[in-house]
Short mmCIF file of C-alpha atoms in Angstrom, two decimals:
data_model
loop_
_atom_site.label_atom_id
_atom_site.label_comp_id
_atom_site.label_asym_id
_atom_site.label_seq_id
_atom_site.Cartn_x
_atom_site.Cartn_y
_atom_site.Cartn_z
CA UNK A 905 -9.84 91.12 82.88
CA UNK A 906 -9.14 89.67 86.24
CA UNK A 907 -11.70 89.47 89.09
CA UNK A 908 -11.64 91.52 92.12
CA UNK A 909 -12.22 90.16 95.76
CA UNK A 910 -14.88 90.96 97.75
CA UNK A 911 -14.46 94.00 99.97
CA UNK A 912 -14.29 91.66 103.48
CA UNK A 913 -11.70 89.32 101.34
CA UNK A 914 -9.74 92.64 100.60
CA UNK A 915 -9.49 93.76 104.26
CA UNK A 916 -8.61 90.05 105.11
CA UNK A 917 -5.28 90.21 102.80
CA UNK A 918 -4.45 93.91 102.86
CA UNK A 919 -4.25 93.31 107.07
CA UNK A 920 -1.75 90.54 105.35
CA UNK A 921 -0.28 92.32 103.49
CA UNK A 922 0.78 95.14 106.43
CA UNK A 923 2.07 91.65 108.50
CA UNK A 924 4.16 90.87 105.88
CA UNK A 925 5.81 94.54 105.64
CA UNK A 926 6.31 94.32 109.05
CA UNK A 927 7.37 91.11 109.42
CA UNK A 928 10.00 91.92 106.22
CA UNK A 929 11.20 95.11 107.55
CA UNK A 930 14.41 94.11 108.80
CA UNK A 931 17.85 93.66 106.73
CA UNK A 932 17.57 90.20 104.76
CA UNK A 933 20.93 90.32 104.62
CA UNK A 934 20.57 88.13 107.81
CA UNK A 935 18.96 85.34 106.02
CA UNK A 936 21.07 82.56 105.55
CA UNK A 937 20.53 78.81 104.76
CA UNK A 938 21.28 75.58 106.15
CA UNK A 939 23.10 74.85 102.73
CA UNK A 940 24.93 78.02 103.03
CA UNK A 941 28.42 76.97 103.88
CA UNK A 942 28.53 74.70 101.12
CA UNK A 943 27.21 77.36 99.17
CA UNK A 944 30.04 79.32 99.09
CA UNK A 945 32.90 76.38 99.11
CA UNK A 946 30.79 75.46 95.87
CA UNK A 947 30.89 79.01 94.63
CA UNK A 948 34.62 79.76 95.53
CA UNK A 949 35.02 76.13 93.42
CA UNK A 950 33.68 77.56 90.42
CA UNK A 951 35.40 80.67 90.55
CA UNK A 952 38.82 79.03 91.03
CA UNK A 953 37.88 76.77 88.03
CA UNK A 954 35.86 79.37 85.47
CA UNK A 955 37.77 78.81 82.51
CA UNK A 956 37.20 75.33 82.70
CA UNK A 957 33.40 75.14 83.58
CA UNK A 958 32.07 78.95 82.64
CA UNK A 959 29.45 79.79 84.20
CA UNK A 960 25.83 79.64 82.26
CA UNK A 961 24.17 83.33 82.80
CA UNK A 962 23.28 83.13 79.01
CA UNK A 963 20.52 80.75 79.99
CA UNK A 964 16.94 82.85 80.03
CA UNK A 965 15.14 83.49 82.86
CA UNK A 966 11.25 83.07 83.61
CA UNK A 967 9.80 84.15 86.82
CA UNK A 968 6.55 83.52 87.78
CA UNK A 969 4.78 85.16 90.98
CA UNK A 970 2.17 83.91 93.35
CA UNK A 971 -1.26 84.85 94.26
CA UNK A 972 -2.12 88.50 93.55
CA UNK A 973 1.41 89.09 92.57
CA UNK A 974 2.83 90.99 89.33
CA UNK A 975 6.08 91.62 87.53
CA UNK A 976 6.86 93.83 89.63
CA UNK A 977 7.43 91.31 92.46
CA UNK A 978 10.53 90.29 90.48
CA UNK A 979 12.27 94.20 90.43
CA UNK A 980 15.18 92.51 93.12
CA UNK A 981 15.77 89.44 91.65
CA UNK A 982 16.55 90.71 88.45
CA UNK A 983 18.81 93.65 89.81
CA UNK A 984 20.44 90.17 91.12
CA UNK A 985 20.72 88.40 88.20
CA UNK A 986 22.34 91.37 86.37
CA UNK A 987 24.96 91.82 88.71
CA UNK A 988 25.15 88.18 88.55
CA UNK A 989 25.98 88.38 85.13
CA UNK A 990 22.53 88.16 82.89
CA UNK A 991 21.50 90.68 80.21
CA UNK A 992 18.44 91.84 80.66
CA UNK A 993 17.23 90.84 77.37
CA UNK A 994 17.26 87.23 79.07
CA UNK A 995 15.13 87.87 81.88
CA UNK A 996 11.28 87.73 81.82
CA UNK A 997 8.35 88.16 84.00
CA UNK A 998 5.24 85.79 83.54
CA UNK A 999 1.99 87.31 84.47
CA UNK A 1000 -1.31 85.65 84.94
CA UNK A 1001 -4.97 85.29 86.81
CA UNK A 1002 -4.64 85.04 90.30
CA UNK A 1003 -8.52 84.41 90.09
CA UNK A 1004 -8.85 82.02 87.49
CA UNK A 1005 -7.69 78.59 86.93
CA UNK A 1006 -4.11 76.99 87.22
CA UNK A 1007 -4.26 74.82 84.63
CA UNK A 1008 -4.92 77.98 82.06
CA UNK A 1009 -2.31 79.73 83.87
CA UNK A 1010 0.03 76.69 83.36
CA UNK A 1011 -1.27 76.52 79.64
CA UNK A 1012 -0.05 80.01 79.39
CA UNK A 1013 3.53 79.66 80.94
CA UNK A 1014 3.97 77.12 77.82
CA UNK A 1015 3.31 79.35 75.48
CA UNK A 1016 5.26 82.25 77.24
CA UNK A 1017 8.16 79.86 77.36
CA UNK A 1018 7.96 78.99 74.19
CA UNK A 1019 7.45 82.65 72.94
CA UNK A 1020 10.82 82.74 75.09
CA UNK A 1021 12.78 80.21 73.11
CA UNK A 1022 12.10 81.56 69.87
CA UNK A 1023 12.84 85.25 71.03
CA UNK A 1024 16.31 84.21 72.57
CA UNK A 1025 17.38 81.23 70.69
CA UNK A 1026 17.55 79.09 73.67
CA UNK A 1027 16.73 75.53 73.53
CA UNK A 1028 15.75 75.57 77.12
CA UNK A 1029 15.03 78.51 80.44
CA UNK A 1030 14.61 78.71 84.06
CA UNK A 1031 12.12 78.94 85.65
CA UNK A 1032 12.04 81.05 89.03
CA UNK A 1033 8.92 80.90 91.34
CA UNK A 1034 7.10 82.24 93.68
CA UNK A 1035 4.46 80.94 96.35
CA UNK A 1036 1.32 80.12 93.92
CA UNK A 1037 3.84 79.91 91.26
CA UNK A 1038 5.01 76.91 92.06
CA UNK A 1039 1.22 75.09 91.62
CA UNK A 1040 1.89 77.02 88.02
CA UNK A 1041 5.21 75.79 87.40
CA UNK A 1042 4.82 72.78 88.73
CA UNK A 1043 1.78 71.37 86.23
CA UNK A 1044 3.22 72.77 83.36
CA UNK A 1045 6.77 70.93 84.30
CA UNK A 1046 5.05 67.74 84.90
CA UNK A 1047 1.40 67.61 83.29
CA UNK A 1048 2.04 69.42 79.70
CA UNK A 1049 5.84 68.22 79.20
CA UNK A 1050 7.39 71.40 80.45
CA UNK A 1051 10.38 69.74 82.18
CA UNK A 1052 11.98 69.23 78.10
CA UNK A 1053 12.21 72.84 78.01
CA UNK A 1054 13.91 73.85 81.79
CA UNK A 1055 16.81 73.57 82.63
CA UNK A 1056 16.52 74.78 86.06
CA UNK A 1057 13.31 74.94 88.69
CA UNK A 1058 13.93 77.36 91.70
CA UNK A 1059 11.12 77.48 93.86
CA UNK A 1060 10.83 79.85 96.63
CA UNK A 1061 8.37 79.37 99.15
CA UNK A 1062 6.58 77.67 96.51
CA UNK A 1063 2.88 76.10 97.92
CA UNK A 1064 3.47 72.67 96.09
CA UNK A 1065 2.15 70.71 98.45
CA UNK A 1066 -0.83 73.31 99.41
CA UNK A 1067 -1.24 75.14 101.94
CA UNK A 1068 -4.12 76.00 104.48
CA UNK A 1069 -3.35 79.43 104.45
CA UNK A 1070 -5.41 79.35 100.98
CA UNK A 1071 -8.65 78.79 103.11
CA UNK A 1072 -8.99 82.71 103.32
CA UNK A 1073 -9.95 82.87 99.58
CA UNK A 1074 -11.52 79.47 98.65
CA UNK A 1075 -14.20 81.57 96.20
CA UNK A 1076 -11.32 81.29 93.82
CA UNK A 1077 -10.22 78.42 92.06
CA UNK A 1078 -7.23 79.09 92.17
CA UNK A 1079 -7.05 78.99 96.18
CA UNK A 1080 -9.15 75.87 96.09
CA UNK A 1081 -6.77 73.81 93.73
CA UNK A 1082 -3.47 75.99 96.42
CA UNK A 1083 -5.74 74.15 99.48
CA UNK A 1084 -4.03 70.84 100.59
CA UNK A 1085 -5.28 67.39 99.40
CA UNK A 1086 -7.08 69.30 96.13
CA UNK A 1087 -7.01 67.37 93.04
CA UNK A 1088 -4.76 69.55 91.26
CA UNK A 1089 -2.19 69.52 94.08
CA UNK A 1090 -2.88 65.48 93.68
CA UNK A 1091 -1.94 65.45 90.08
CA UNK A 1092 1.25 67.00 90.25
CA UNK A 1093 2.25 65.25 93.32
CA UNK A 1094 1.83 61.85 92.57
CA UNK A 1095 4.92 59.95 91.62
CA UNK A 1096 7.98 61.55 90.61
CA UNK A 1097 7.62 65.14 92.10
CA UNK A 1098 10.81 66.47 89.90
CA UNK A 1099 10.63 64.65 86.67
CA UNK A 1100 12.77 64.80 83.47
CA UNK A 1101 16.40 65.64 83.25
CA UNK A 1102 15.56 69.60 85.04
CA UNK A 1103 17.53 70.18 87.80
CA UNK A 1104 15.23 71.25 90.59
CA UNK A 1105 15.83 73.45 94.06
CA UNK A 1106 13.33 74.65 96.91
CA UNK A 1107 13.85 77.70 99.33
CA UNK A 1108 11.60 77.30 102.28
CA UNK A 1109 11.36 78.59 106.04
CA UNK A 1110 9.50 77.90 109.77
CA UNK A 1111 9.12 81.50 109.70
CA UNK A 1112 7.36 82.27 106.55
CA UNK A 1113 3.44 82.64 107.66
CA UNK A 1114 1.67 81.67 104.60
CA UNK A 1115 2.93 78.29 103.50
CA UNK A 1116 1.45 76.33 105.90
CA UNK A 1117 2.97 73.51 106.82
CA UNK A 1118 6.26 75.49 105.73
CA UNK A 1119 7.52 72.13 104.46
CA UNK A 1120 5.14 71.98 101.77
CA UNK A 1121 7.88 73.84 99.44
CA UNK A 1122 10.10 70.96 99.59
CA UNK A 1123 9.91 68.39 96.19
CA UNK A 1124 11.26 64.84 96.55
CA UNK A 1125 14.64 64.97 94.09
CA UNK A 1126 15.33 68.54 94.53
CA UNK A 1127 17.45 70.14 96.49
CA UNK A 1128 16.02 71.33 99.40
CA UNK A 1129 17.14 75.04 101.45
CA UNK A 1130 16.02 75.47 104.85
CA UNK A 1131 16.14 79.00 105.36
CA UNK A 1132 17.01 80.05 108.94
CA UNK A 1133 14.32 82.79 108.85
CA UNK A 1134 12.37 84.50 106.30
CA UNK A 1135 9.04 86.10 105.66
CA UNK A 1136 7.13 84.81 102.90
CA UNK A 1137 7.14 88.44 101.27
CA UNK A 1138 10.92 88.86 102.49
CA UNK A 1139 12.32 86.52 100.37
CA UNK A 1140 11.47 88.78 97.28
CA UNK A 1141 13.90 91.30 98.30
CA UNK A 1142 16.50 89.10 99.82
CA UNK A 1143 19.43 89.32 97.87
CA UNK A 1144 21.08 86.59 99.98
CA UNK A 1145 18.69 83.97 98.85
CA UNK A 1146 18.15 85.59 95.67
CA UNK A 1147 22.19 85.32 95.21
CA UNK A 1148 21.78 81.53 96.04
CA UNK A 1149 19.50 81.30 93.02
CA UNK A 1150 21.55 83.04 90.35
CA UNK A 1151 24.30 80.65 91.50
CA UNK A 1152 22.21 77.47 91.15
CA UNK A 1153 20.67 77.96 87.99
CA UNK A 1154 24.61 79.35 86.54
CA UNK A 1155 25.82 75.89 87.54
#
């Protein structure tokens, strides 16, 4: 059963939690990236040459959300991924304990993965995070071996190098392994920051508010989108960005 912050902790992120409506209120239609040009050439590539290289939307789907997030975060992005081609029998949501411990939550995005596999048939998934997420994704990719079984890493607005942002809630491990220079952010920092043969991409922007520094979402070896201007919150309902994503992990 997860934990419940205290009441002054609760005021602290439901006054964030109004910002971020605000902030997110306009069309995110307007969102575009500093990769988005070649986007499209890439896309209008692909297109022109589907019978030759088909597009992979048979490849499952995990999303994982951040800090006091749900599966519900993810009701966009897979409206997205449909018209983008997926069944929904190949797209899951991974929930876990904002509260508790990253390396349990990591522990338990292996076995959902796994669970995954054997469901589907697929030798491999993507993986789609959010904020928090990323810490998740990232030490089950790198510390328990993940990488074998993804394909694809999208991370959007992932905190994979921290962020400071996380002092609000320190009473939680979870926050204190999200704070920068924390152990855990350490261990799945040091050397090769996108290992195995997974193909990895980060979504990250100046105007997101939480991720502080907003470059922590960027991985050495990935390929990383500097969105022009986004809300941390926005990007869950920006279908731009979201579009981006269903195109990477079909190529």
């Amino acid at each position: 059963m997860r934990r419940h912050a205290p009441r002054r902790l609760l005021g602290v992120l439901a006054t964030a939690t109004l910002a971020f409506t605000l902030f997110s209120a306009a069309p995110t239609a307007g969102a575009t990236t500093t990769a988005g040009t070649a986007a499209s050439v890439a896309s209008t590539a692909r297109s022109a040459d589907a019978a030759a290289q088909p597009l992979s939307t048979s490849t499952p789907v995990v999303f994982v959300h951040g800090y006091t997030g749900s599966a519900s975060n993810w009701t966009t992005a897979m409206s997205v991924f449909r018209l983008n081609g997926w069944s929904s029998s190949n797209l899951f949501a991974y929930e876990y304990n904002s509260y508790g411990n990253n390396i349990t939550n990591a522990q338990g995005l292996a076995s959902f993965v796994n669970t995954v596999k054997a469901r589907t048939g697929a030798s491999k998934v993507a993986i789609v995070n959010h904020s928090m997420g990323g810490l998740v994704s990232q030490y089950y990719l790198k510390v328990l071996g993940g990488n074998t079984s993804v394909s694809h890493l999208a991370s959007i607005a992932g905190a994979n190098h921290g962020t400071t942002y996380a002092g609000a809630c320190l009473i939680y491990t979870t926050c204190q392994q999200m704070y920068p220079g924390s152990s855990f952010i350490a261990q799945i920092t040091a050397g090769d920051e996108t290992p195995g043969t997974t193909r990895y991409a980060t979504w990250y922007s100046a105007c997101d508010g939480i991720i502080i520094p907003y470059t922590s979402t960027r991985l050495d070896g990935a390929t990383n989108n500097n969105v022009l201007c986004q809300t941390h919150i926005g990007y869950l309902t920006d279908t731009v960005v979201l579009g981006q994503i269903a195109d990477f992990i079909a190529s």
